[in-house]
Short mmCIF file of C-alpha atoms in Angstrom, two decimals:
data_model
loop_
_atom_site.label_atom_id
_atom_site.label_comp_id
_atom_site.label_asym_id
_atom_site.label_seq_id
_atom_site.Cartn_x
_atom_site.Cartn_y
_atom_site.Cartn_z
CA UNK A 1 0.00 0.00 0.00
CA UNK A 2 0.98 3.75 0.04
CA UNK A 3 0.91 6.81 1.20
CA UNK A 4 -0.06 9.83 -0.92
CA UNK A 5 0.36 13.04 -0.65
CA UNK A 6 -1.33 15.86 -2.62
CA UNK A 7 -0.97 19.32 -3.20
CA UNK A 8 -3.30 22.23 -4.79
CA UNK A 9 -0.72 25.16 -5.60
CA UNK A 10 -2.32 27.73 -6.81
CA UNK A 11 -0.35 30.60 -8.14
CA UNK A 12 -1.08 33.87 -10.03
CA UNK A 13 -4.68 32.70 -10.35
CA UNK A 14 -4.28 29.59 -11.91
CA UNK A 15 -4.62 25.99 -10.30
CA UNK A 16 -1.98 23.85 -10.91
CA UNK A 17 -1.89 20.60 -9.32
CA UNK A 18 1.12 18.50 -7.54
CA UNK A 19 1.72 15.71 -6.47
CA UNK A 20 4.98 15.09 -4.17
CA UNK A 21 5.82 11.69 -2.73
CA UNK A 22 5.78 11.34 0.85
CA UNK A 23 9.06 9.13 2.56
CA UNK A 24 8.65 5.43 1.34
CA UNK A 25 5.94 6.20 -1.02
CA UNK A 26 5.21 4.08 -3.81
CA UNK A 27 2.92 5.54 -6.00
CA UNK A 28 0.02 4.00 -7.96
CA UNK A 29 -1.36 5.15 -11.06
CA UNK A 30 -4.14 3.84 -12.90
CA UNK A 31 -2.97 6.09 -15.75
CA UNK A 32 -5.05 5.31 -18.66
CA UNK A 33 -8.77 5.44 -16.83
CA UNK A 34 -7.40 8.64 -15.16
CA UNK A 35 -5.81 10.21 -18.01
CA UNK A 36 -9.20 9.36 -19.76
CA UNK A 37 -11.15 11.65 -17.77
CA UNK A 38 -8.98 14.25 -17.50
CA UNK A 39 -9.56 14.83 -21.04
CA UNK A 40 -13.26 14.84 -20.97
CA UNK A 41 -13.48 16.95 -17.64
CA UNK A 42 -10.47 18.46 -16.65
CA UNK A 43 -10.41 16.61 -13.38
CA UNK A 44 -7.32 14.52 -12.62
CA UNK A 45 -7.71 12.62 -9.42
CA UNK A 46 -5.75 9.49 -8.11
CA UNK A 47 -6.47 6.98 -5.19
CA UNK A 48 -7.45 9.10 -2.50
CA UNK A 49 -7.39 12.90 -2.78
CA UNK A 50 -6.25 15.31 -6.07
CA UNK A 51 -7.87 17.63 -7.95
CA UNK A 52 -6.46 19.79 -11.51
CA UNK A 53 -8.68 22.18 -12.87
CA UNK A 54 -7.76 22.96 -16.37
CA UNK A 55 -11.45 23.00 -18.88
CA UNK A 56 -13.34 24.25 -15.96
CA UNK A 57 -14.63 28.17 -16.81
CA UNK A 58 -13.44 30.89 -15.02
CA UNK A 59 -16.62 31.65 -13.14
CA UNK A 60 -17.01 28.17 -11.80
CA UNK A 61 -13.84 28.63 -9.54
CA UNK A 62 -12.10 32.19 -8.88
CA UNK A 63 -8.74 31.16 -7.27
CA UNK A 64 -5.87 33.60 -5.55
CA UNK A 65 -3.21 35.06 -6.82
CA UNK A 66 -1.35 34.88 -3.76
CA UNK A 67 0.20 31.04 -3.71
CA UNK A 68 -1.92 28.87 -1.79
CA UNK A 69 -1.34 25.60 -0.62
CA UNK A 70 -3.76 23.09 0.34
CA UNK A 71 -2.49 19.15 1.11
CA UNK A 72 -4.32 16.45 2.10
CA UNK A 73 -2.62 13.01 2.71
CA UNK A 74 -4.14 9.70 3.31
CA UNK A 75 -2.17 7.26 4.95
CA UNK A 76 -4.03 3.74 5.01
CA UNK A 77 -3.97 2.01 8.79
CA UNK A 78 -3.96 -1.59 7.25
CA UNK A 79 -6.91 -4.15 6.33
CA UNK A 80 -9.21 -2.74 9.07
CA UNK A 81 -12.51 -2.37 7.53
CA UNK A 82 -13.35 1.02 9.08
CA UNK A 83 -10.33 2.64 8.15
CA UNK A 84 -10.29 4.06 4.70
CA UNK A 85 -14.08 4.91 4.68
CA UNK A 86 -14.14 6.51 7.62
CA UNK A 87 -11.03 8.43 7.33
CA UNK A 88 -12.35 9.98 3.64
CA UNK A 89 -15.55 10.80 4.57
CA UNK A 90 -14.69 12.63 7.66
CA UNK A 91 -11.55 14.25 5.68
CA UNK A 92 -13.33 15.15 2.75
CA UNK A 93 -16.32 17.10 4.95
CA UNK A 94 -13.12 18.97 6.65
CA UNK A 95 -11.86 19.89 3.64
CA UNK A 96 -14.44 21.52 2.27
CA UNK A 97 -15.77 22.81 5.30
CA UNK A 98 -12.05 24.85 5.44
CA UNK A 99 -12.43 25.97 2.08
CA UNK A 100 -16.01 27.79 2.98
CA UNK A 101 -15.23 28.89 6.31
CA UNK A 102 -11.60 29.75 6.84
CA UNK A 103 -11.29 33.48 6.23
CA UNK A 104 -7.88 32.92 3.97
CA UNK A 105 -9.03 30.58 2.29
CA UNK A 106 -12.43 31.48 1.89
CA UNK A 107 -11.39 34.93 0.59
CA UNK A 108 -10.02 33.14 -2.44
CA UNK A 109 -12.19 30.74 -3.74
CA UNK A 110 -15.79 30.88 -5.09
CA UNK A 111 -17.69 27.65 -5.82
CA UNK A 112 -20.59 27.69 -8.31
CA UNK A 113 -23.94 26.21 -6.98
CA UNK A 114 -24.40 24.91 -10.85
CA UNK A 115 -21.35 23.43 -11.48
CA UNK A 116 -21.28 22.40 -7.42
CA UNK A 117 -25.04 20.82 -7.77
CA UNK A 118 -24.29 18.79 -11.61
CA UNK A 119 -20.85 17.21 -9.87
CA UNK A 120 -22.75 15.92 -6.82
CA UNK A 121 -25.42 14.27 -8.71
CA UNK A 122 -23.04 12.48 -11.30
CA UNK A 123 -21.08 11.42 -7.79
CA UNK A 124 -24.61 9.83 -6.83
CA UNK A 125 -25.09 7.60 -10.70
CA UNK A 126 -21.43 6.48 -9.97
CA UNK A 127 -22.16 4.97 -6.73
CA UNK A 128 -26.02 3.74 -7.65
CA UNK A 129 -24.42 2.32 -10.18
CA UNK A 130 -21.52 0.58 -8.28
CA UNK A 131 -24.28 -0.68 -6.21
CA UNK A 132 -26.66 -2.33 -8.94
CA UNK A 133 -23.76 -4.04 -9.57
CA UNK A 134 -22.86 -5.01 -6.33
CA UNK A 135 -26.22 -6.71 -5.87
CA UNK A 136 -26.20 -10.29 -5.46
CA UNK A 137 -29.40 -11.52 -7.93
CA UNK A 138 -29.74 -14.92 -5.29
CA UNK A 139 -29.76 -12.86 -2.40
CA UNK A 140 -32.18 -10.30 -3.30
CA UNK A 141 -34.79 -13.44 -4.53
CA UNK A 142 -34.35 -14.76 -0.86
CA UNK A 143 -34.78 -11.62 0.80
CA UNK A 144 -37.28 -9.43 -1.09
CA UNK A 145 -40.28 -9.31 1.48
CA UNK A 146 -37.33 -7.92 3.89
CA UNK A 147 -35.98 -5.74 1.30
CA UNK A 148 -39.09 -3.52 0.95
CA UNK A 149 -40.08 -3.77 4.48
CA UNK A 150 -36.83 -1.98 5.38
CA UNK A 151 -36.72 0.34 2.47
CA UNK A 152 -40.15 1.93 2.97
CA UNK A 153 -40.98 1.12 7.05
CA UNK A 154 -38.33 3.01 8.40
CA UNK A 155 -38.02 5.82 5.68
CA UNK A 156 -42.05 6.60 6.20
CA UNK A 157 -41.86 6.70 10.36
CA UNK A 158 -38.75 8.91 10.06
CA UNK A 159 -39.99 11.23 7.79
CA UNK A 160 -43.74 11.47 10.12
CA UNK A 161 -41.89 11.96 13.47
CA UNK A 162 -38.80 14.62 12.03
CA UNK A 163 -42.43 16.37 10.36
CA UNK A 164 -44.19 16.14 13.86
CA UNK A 165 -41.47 17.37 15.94
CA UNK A 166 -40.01 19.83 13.62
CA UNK A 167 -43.81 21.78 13.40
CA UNK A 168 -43.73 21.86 17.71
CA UNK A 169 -40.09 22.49 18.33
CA UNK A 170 -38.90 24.87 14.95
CA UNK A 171 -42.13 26.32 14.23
CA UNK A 172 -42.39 24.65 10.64
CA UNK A 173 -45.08 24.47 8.71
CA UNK A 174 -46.14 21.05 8.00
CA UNK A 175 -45.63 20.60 4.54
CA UNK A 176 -42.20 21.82 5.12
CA UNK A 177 -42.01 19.65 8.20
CA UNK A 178 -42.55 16.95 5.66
CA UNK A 179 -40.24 18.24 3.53
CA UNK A 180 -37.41 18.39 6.38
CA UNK A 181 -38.47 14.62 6.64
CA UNK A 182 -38.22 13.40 3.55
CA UNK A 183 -34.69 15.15 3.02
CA UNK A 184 -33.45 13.53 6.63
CA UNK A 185 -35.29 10.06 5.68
CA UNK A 186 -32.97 8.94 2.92
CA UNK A 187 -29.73 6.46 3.74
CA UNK A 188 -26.93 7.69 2.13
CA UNK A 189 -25.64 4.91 -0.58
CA UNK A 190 -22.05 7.48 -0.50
CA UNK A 191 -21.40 5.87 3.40
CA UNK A 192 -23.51 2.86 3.30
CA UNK A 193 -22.34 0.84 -0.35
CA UNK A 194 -18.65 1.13 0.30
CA UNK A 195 -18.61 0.11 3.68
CA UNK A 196 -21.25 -2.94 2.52
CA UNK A 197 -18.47 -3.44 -0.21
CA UNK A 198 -15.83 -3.99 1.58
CA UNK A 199 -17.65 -6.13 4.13
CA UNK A 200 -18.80 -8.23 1.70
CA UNK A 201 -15.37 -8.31 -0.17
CA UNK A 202 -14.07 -10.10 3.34
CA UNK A 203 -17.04 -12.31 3.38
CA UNK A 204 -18.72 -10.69 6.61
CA UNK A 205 -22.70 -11.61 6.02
CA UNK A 206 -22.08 -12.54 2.55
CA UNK A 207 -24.51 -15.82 3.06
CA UNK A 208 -26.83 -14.26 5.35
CA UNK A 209 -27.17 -11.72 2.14
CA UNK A 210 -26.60 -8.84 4.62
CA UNK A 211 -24.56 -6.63 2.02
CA UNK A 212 -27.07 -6.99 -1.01
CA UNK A 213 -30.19 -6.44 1.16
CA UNK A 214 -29.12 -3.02 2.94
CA UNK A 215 -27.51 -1.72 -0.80
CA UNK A 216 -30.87 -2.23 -2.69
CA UNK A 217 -33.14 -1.36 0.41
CA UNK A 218 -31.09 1.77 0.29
CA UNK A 219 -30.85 2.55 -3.22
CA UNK A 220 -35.21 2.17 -3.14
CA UNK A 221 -35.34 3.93 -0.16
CA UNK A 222 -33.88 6.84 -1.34
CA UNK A 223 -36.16 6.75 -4.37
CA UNK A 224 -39.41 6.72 -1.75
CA UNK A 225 -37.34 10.07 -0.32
CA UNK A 226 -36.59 11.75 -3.24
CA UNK A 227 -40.13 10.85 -4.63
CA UNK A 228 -41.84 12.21 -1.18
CA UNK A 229 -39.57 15.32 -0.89
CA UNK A 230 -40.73 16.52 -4.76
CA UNK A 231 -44.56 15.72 -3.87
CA UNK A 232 -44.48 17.90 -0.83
CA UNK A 233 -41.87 20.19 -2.55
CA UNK A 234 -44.14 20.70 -5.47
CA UNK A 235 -46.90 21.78 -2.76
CA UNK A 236 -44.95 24.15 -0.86
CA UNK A 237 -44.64 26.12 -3.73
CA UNK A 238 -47.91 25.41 -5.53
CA UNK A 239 -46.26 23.78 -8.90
CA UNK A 240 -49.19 21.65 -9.97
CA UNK A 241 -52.20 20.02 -8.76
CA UNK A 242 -51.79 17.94 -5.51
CA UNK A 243 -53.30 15.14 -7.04
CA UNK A 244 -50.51 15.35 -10.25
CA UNK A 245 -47.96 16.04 -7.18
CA UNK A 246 -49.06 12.71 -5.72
CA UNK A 247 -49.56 10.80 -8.95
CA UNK A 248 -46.30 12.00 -9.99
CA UNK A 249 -44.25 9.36 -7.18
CA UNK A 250 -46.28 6.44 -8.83
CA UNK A 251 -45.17 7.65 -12.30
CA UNK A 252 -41.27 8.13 -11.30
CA UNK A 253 -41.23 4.55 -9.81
CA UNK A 254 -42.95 2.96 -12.82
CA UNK A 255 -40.81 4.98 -15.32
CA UNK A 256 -37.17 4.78 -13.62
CA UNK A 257 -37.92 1.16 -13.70
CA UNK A 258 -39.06 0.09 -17.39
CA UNK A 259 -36.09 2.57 -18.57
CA UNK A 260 -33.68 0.67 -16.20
CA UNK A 261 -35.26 -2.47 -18.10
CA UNK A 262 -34.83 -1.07 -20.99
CA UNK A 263 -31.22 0.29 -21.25
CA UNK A 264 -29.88 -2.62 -18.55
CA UNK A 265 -31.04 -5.14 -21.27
CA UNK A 266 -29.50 -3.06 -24.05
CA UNK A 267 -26.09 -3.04 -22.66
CA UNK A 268 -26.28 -6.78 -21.95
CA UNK A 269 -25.58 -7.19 -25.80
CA UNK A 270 -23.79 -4.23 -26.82
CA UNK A 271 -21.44 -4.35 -27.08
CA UNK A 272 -20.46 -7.74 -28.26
CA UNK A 273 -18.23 -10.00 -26.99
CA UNK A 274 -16.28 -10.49 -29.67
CA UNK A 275 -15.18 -6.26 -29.34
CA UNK A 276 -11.89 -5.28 -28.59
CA UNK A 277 -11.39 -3.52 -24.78
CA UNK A 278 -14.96 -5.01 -23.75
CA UNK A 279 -14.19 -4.06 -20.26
CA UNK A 280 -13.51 -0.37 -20.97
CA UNK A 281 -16.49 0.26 -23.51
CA UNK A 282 -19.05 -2.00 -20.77
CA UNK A 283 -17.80 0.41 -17.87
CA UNK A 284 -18.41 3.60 -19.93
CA UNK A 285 -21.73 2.54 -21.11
CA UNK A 286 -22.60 1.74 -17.57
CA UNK A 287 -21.43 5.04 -16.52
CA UNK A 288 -22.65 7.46 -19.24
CA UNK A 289 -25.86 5.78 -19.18
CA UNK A 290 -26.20 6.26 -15.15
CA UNK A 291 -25.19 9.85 -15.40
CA UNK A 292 -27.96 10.78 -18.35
CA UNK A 293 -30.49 9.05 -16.58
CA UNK A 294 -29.91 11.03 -13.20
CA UNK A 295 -29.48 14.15 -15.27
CA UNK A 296 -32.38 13.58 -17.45
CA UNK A 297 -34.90 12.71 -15.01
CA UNK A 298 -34.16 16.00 -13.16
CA UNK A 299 -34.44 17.82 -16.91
CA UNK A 300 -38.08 15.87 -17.15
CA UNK A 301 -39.34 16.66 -14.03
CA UNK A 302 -39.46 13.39 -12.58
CA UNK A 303 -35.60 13.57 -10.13
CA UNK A 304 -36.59 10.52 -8.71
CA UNK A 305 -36.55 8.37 -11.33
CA UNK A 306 -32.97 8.14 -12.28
CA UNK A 307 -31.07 6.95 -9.64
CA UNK A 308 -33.96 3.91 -9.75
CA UNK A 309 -33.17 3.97 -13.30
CA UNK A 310 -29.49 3.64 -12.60
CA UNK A 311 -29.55 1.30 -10.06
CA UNK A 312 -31.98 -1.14 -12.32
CA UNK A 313 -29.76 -0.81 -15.40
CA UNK A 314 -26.81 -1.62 -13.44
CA UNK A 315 -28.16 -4.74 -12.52
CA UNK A 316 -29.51 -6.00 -15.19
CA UNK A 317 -26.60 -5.34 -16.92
CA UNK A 318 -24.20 -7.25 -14.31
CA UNK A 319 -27.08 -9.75 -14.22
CA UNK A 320 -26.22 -10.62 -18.04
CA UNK A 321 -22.23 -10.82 -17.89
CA UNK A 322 -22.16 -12.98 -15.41
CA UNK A 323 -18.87 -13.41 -13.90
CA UNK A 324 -16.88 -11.09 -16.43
CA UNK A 325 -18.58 -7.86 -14.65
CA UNK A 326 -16.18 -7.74 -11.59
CA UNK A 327 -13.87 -6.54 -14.31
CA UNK A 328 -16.55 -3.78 -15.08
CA UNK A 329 -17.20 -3.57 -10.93
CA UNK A 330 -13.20 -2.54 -10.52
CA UNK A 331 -13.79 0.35 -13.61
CA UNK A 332 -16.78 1.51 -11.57
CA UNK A 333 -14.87 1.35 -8.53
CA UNK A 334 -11.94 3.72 -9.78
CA UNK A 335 -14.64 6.21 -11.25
CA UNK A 336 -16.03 6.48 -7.65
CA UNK A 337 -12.52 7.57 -6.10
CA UNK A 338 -12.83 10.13 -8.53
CA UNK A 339 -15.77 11.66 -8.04
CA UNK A 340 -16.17 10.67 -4.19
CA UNK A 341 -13.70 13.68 -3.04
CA UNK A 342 -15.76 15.46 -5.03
CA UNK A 343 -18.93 14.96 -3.10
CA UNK A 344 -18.08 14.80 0.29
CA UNK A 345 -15.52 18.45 -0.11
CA UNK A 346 -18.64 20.30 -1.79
CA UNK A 347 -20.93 18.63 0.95
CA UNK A 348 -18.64 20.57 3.12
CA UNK A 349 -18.57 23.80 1.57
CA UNK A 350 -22.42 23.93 1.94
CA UNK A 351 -21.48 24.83 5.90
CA UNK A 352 -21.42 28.33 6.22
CA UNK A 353 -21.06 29.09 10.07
CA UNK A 354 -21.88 32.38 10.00
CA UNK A 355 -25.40 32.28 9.29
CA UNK A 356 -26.03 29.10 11.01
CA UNK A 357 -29.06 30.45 14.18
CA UNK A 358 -27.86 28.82 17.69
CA UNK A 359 -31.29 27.65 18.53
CA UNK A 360 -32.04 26.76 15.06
CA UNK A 361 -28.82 24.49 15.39
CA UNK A 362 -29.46 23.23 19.30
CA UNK A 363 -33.50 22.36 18.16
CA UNK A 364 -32.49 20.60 14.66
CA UNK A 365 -29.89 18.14 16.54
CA UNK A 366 -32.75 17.20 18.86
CA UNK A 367 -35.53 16.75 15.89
CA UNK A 368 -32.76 14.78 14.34
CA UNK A 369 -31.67 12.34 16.66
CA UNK A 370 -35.03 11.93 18.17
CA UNK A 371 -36.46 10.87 14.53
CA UNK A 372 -32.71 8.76 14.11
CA UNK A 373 -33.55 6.99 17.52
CA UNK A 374 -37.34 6.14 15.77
CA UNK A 375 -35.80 5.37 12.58
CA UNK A 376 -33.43 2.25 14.26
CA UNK A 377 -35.74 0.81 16.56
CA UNK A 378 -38.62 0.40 13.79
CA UNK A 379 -35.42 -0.90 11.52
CA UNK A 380 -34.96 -3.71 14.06
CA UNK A 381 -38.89 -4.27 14.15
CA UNK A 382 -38.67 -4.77 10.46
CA UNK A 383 -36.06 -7.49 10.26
CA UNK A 384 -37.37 -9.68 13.59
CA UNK A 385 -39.45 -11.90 11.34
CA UNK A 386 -36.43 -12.44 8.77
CA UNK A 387 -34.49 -15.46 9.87
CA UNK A 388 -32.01 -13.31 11.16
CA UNK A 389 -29.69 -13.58 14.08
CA UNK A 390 -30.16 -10.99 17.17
CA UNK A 391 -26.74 -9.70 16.05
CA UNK A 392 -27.23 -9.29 12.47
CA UNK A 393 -30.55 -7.43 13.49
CA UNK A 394 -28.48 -4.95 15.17
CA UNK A 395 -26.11 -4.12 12.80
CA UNK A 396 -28.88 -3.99 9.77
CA UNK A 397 -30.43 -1.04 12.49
CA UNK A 398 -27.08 0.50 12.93
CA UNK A 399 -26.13 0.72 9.51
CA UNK A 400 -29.43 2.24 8.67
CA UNK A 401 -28.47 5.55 9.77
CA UNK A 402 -25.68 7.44 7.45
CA UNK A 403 -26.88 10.09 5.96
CA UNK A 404 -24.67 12.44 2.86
CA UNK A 405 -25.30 11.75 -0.61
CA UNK A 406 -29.57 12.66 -1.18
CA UNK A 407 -29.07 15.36 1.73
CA UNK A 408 -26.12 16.83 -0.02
CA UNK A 409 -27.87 16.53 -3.75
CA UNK A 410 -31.83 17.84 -2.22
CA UNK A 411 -30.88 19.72 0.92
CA UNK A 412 -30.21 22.58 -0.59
CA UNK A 413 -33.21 22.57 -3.38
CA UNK A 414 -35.72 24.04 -1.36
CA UNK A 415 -33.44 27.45 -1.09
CA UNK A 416 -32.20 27.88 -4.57
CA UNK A 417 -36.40 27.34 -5.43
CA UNK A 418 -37.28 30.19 -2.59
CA UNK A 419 -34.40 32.97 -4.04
CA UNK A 420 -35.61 32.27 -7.42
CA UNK A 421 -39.62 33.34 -5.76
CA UNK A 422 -38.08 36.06 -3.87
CA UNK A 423 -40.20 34.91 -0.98
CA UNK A 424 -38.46 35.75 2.66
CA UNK A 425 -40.31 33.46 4.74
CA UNK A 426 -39.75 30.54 2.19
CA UNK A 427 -36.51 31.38 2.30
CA UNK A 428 -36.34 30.88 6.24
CA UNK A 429 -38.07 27.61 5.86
CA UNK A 430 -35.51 26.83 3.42
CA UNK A 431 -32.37 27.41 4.91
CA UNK A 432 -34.01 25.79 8.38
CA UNK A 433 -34.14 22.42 6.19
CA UNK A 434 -30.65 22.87 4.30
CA UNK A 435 -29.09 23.70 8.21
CA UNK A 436 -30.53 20.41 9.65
CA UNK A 437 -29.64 18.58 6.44
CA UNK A 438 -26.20 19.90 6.79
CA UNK A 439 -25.95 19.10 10.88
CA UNK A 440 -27.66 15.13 9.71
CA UNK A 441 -24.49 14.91 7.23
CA UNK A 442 -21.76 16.16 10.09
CA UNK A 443 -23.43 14.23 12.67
CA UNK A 444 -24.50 10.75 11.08
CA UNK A 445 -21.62 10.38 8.38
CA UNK A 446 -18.86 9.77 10.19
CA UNK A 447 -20.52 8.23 13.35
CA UNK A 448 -22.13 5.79 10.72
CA UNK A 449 -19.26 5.01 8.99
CA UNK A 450 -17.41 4.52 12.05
CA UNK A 451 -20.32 1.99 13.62
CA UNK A 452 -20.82 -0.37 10.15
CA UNK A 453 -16.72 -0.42 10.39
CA UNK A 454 -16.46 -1.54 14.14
CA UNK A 455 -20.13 -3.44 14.01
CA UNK A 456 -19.09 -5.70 10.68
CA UNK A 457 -16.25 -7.95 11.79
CA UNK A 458 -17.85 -7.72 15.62
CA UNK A 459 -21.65 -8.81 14.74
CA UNK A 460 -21.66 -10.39 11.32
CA UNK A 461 -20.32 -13.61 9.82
CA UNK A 462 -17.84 -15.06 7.76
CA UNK A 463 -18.65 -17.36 5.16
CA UNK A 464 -18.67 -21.28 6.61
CA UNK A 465 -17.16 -21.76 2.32
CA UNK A 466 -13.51 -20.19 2.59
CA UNK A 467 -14.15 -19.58 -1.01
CA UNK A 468 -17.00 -17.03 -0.54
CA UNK A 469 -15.98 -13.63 -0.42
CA UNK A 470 -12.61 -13.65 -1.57
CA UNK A 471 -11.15 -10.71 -3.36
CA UNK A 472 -10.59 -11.35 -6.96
CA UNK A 473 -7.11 -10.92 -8.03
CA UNK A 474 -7.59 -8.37 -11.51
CA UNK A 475 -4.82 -7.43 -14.07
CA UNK A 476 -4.12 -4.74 -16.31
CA UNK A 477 -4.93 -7.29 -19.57
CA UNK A 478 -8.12 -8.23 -18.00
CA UNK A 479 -9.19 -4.66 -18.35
CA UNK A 480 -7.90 -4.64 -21.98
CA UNK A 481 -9.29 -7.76 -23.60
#
């Protein structure tokens, strides 16, 4: 393993990036997937943490022209399941939390809500899509009664008591007590399908079909979220008929899911086997296709759709290679370190402390954990019935609580929709919901992270068949054939 060390130098008002190796550093480059996207975007990242801005308009990001130097280094702690998720969620959240808030910094850099907004929701198809193919088809079969009990039961309740107690303790309204719900309601798949990844890479529940039930009970969970957020959204600020409002969640289920069919089918046969570099055109397809369907649900008016769509392309894509899409699972994978620094540092930069309200702060931690506390206990109630273990059943309501990725992508939707009305009281509702959002990502990220890491290996099981779980051993011509 290494140890990485990056710099952002930026001089004379342009970014130039470097990277310096730390003492007994060995470095690892997947150069052609990286250099790949650097063309198309501009954005240069390796394992961990780097960023070059070169096609990226001036507007997007205004730099200093003083040097400025910000490094980050990762330094991996060994095999310890915990470690590197933890340690780049928590560090990425810093990061950009420095970058909004530290008056040097701060004074230098200016982050576009556009291009901020389009970058976290092609971070969100990477990892839906990582996670339809991370599904285990034999697993899901087995556990699909479970599956939607814990993708809707817990999602629903949480939603109803942050609404409730939200309207009593921060004066909300209740459709924006609802909408407060629905934003805090949603697992985030950026905390919970890595850590489930890695777990299941080691075998830990991989026979109990732990992994593969709490990465698509996620994935529709968030759907039900996004879905309920838009309905009550939509009636905040009077865009439609209630009944289209409410009609509309039925329509973005149905429709994410026959275009899912539809394209996951598709790439099943193109293109053919016989191709040159099947891995690399598979793995594009997979990702191009996630990132129009999360963008072009949003462009139709139905958001919720695509990351359903995603996640049910994915799948059914994986679901037709057979064993040949780990190879497209490790392409996936590298994408993800790309864009996942990317998330978690603009997550961060939402944080502005100066306008955060004390009480507004000290009454949305309470709302919060009392709906998180609701949220676990009715996850447990879900899964008695399931033929699980009394261990498992606590881990599957631990790892139910990380919340980043929808709260990050929605949180702040509400506000950009009341400054475009010019309302003032919408826009105090707003930034009420974005401030919670925010406190659910500082609060429940890393303390999630941290649980599923130490819960795993403590409460879960390894596979009785040493064979089960084992990491496959990929190389370079793999990728290439």
């Amino acid at each position: 393993y290494c140890m990485n060390s990056w710099c952002f130098d930026f001089e004379n008002g342009n970014p130039n990036l470097c990277y310096r190796y730390a003492p007994n550093t060995i470095k690892i480059s997947n150069s052609l997937f990286a250099n790949n996207f650097n063309r198309l975007a501009g954005i240069n990242f390796d394992k961990t943490v780097g960023l070059s801005v070169s096609r990226v308009p001036n507007k997007a990001l205004s730099l200093p022209k003083s040097n400025t130097c910000i490094c980050v280094r990762d330094r991996p702690t060994g095999s310890f399941v915990l470690s590197r998720t933890l340690r780049c969620v928590a560090g990425m959240l810093l990061m950009g939390f420095m970058l909004r808030n530290i008056p040097v910094i701060k004074e230098g850099v200016y982050i576009d809500f556009k291009w901020s907004a389009s970058l976290r929701n092609i971070a969100l198809a990477v990892i839906l899509a990582r996670a339809g193919l991370g599904l285990d088809p034999t697993a899901l079969r087995k556990l699909k009664s479970v599956c939607l009990r814990v993708a809707s039961g817990p999602c629903i309740l949480e939603a109803c008591t942050t609404a409730v107690i939200s309207h009593f303790l921060m004066d909300l309204p209740w459709v924006w007590g609802f909408i407060l719900g629905f934003v805090l309601s949603a697992v985030s798949p950026a905390v919970v399908v890595p850590s489930m990844l890695l777990l299941q890479k080691d075998g830990y529940g991989v026979e109990q079909g732990i992994p593969t039930l709490l990465m698509a009970a996620g994935s529709f969970d968030d759907v039900l979220a996004i879905t309920g957020f838009t309905t009550c959204l939509g009636m905040a600020f009077a865009t439609g008929s209630t009944w289209f409002n409410l009609l509309r969640g039925v329509l973005e289920v149905a429709g994410g899911t026959v275009l899912g069919l539809v394209l996951g089918f598709l790439i099943q046969y193109f293109p053919s086997v016989d191709q040159k570099h099947l891995v690399i055109k598979r793995s594009f397809l997979v990702l191009g296709l996630s990132v129009f369907a999360v963008f072009g649900s949003g462009v139709a008016g139905f958001p919720g759709s695509g990351g359903l769509c995603t996640l049910v392309l994915a799948f059914l894509a994986g679901l037709g290679w057979g064993s040949e899409k780990a190879h497209v699972e490790e392409v996936v994978g590298w994408a993800w370190d790309i864009f996942q620094p990317l998330l978690f540092g603009l997550i961060g930069a939402e944080i502005r402390v100066l306008e955060l309200d004390g009480l507004t702060v000290g009454l949305g931690i309470a709302t919060l954990l009392i709906a998180l506390l609701v949220r676990i206990l009715f996850t447990f109630v879900c899964v008695l019935c399931a033929g699980f273990n009394m261990r498992e059943k606590v881990f599957i309501s631990l790892a139910w609580m990380p919340k980043a990725t929808v709260q990050a992508a929605i949180g702040s939707t509400a506000l950009d929709m009341a400054r475009t009305k010019g309302d003032v009281q919408l826009q105090k509702y707003s930034m009420d919901v974005l401030t919670v959002a925010v406190l659910a990502i500082l609060i429940t990220a890393p303390i999630g992270a941290l649980l599923i890491g130490l819960a795993g290996p403590l409460l879960l099981q390894k596979p009785k068949n040493s064979a089960c779980g084992e990491q496959l051993k990929l190389n370079l011509s793999a990728f290439l054939s």
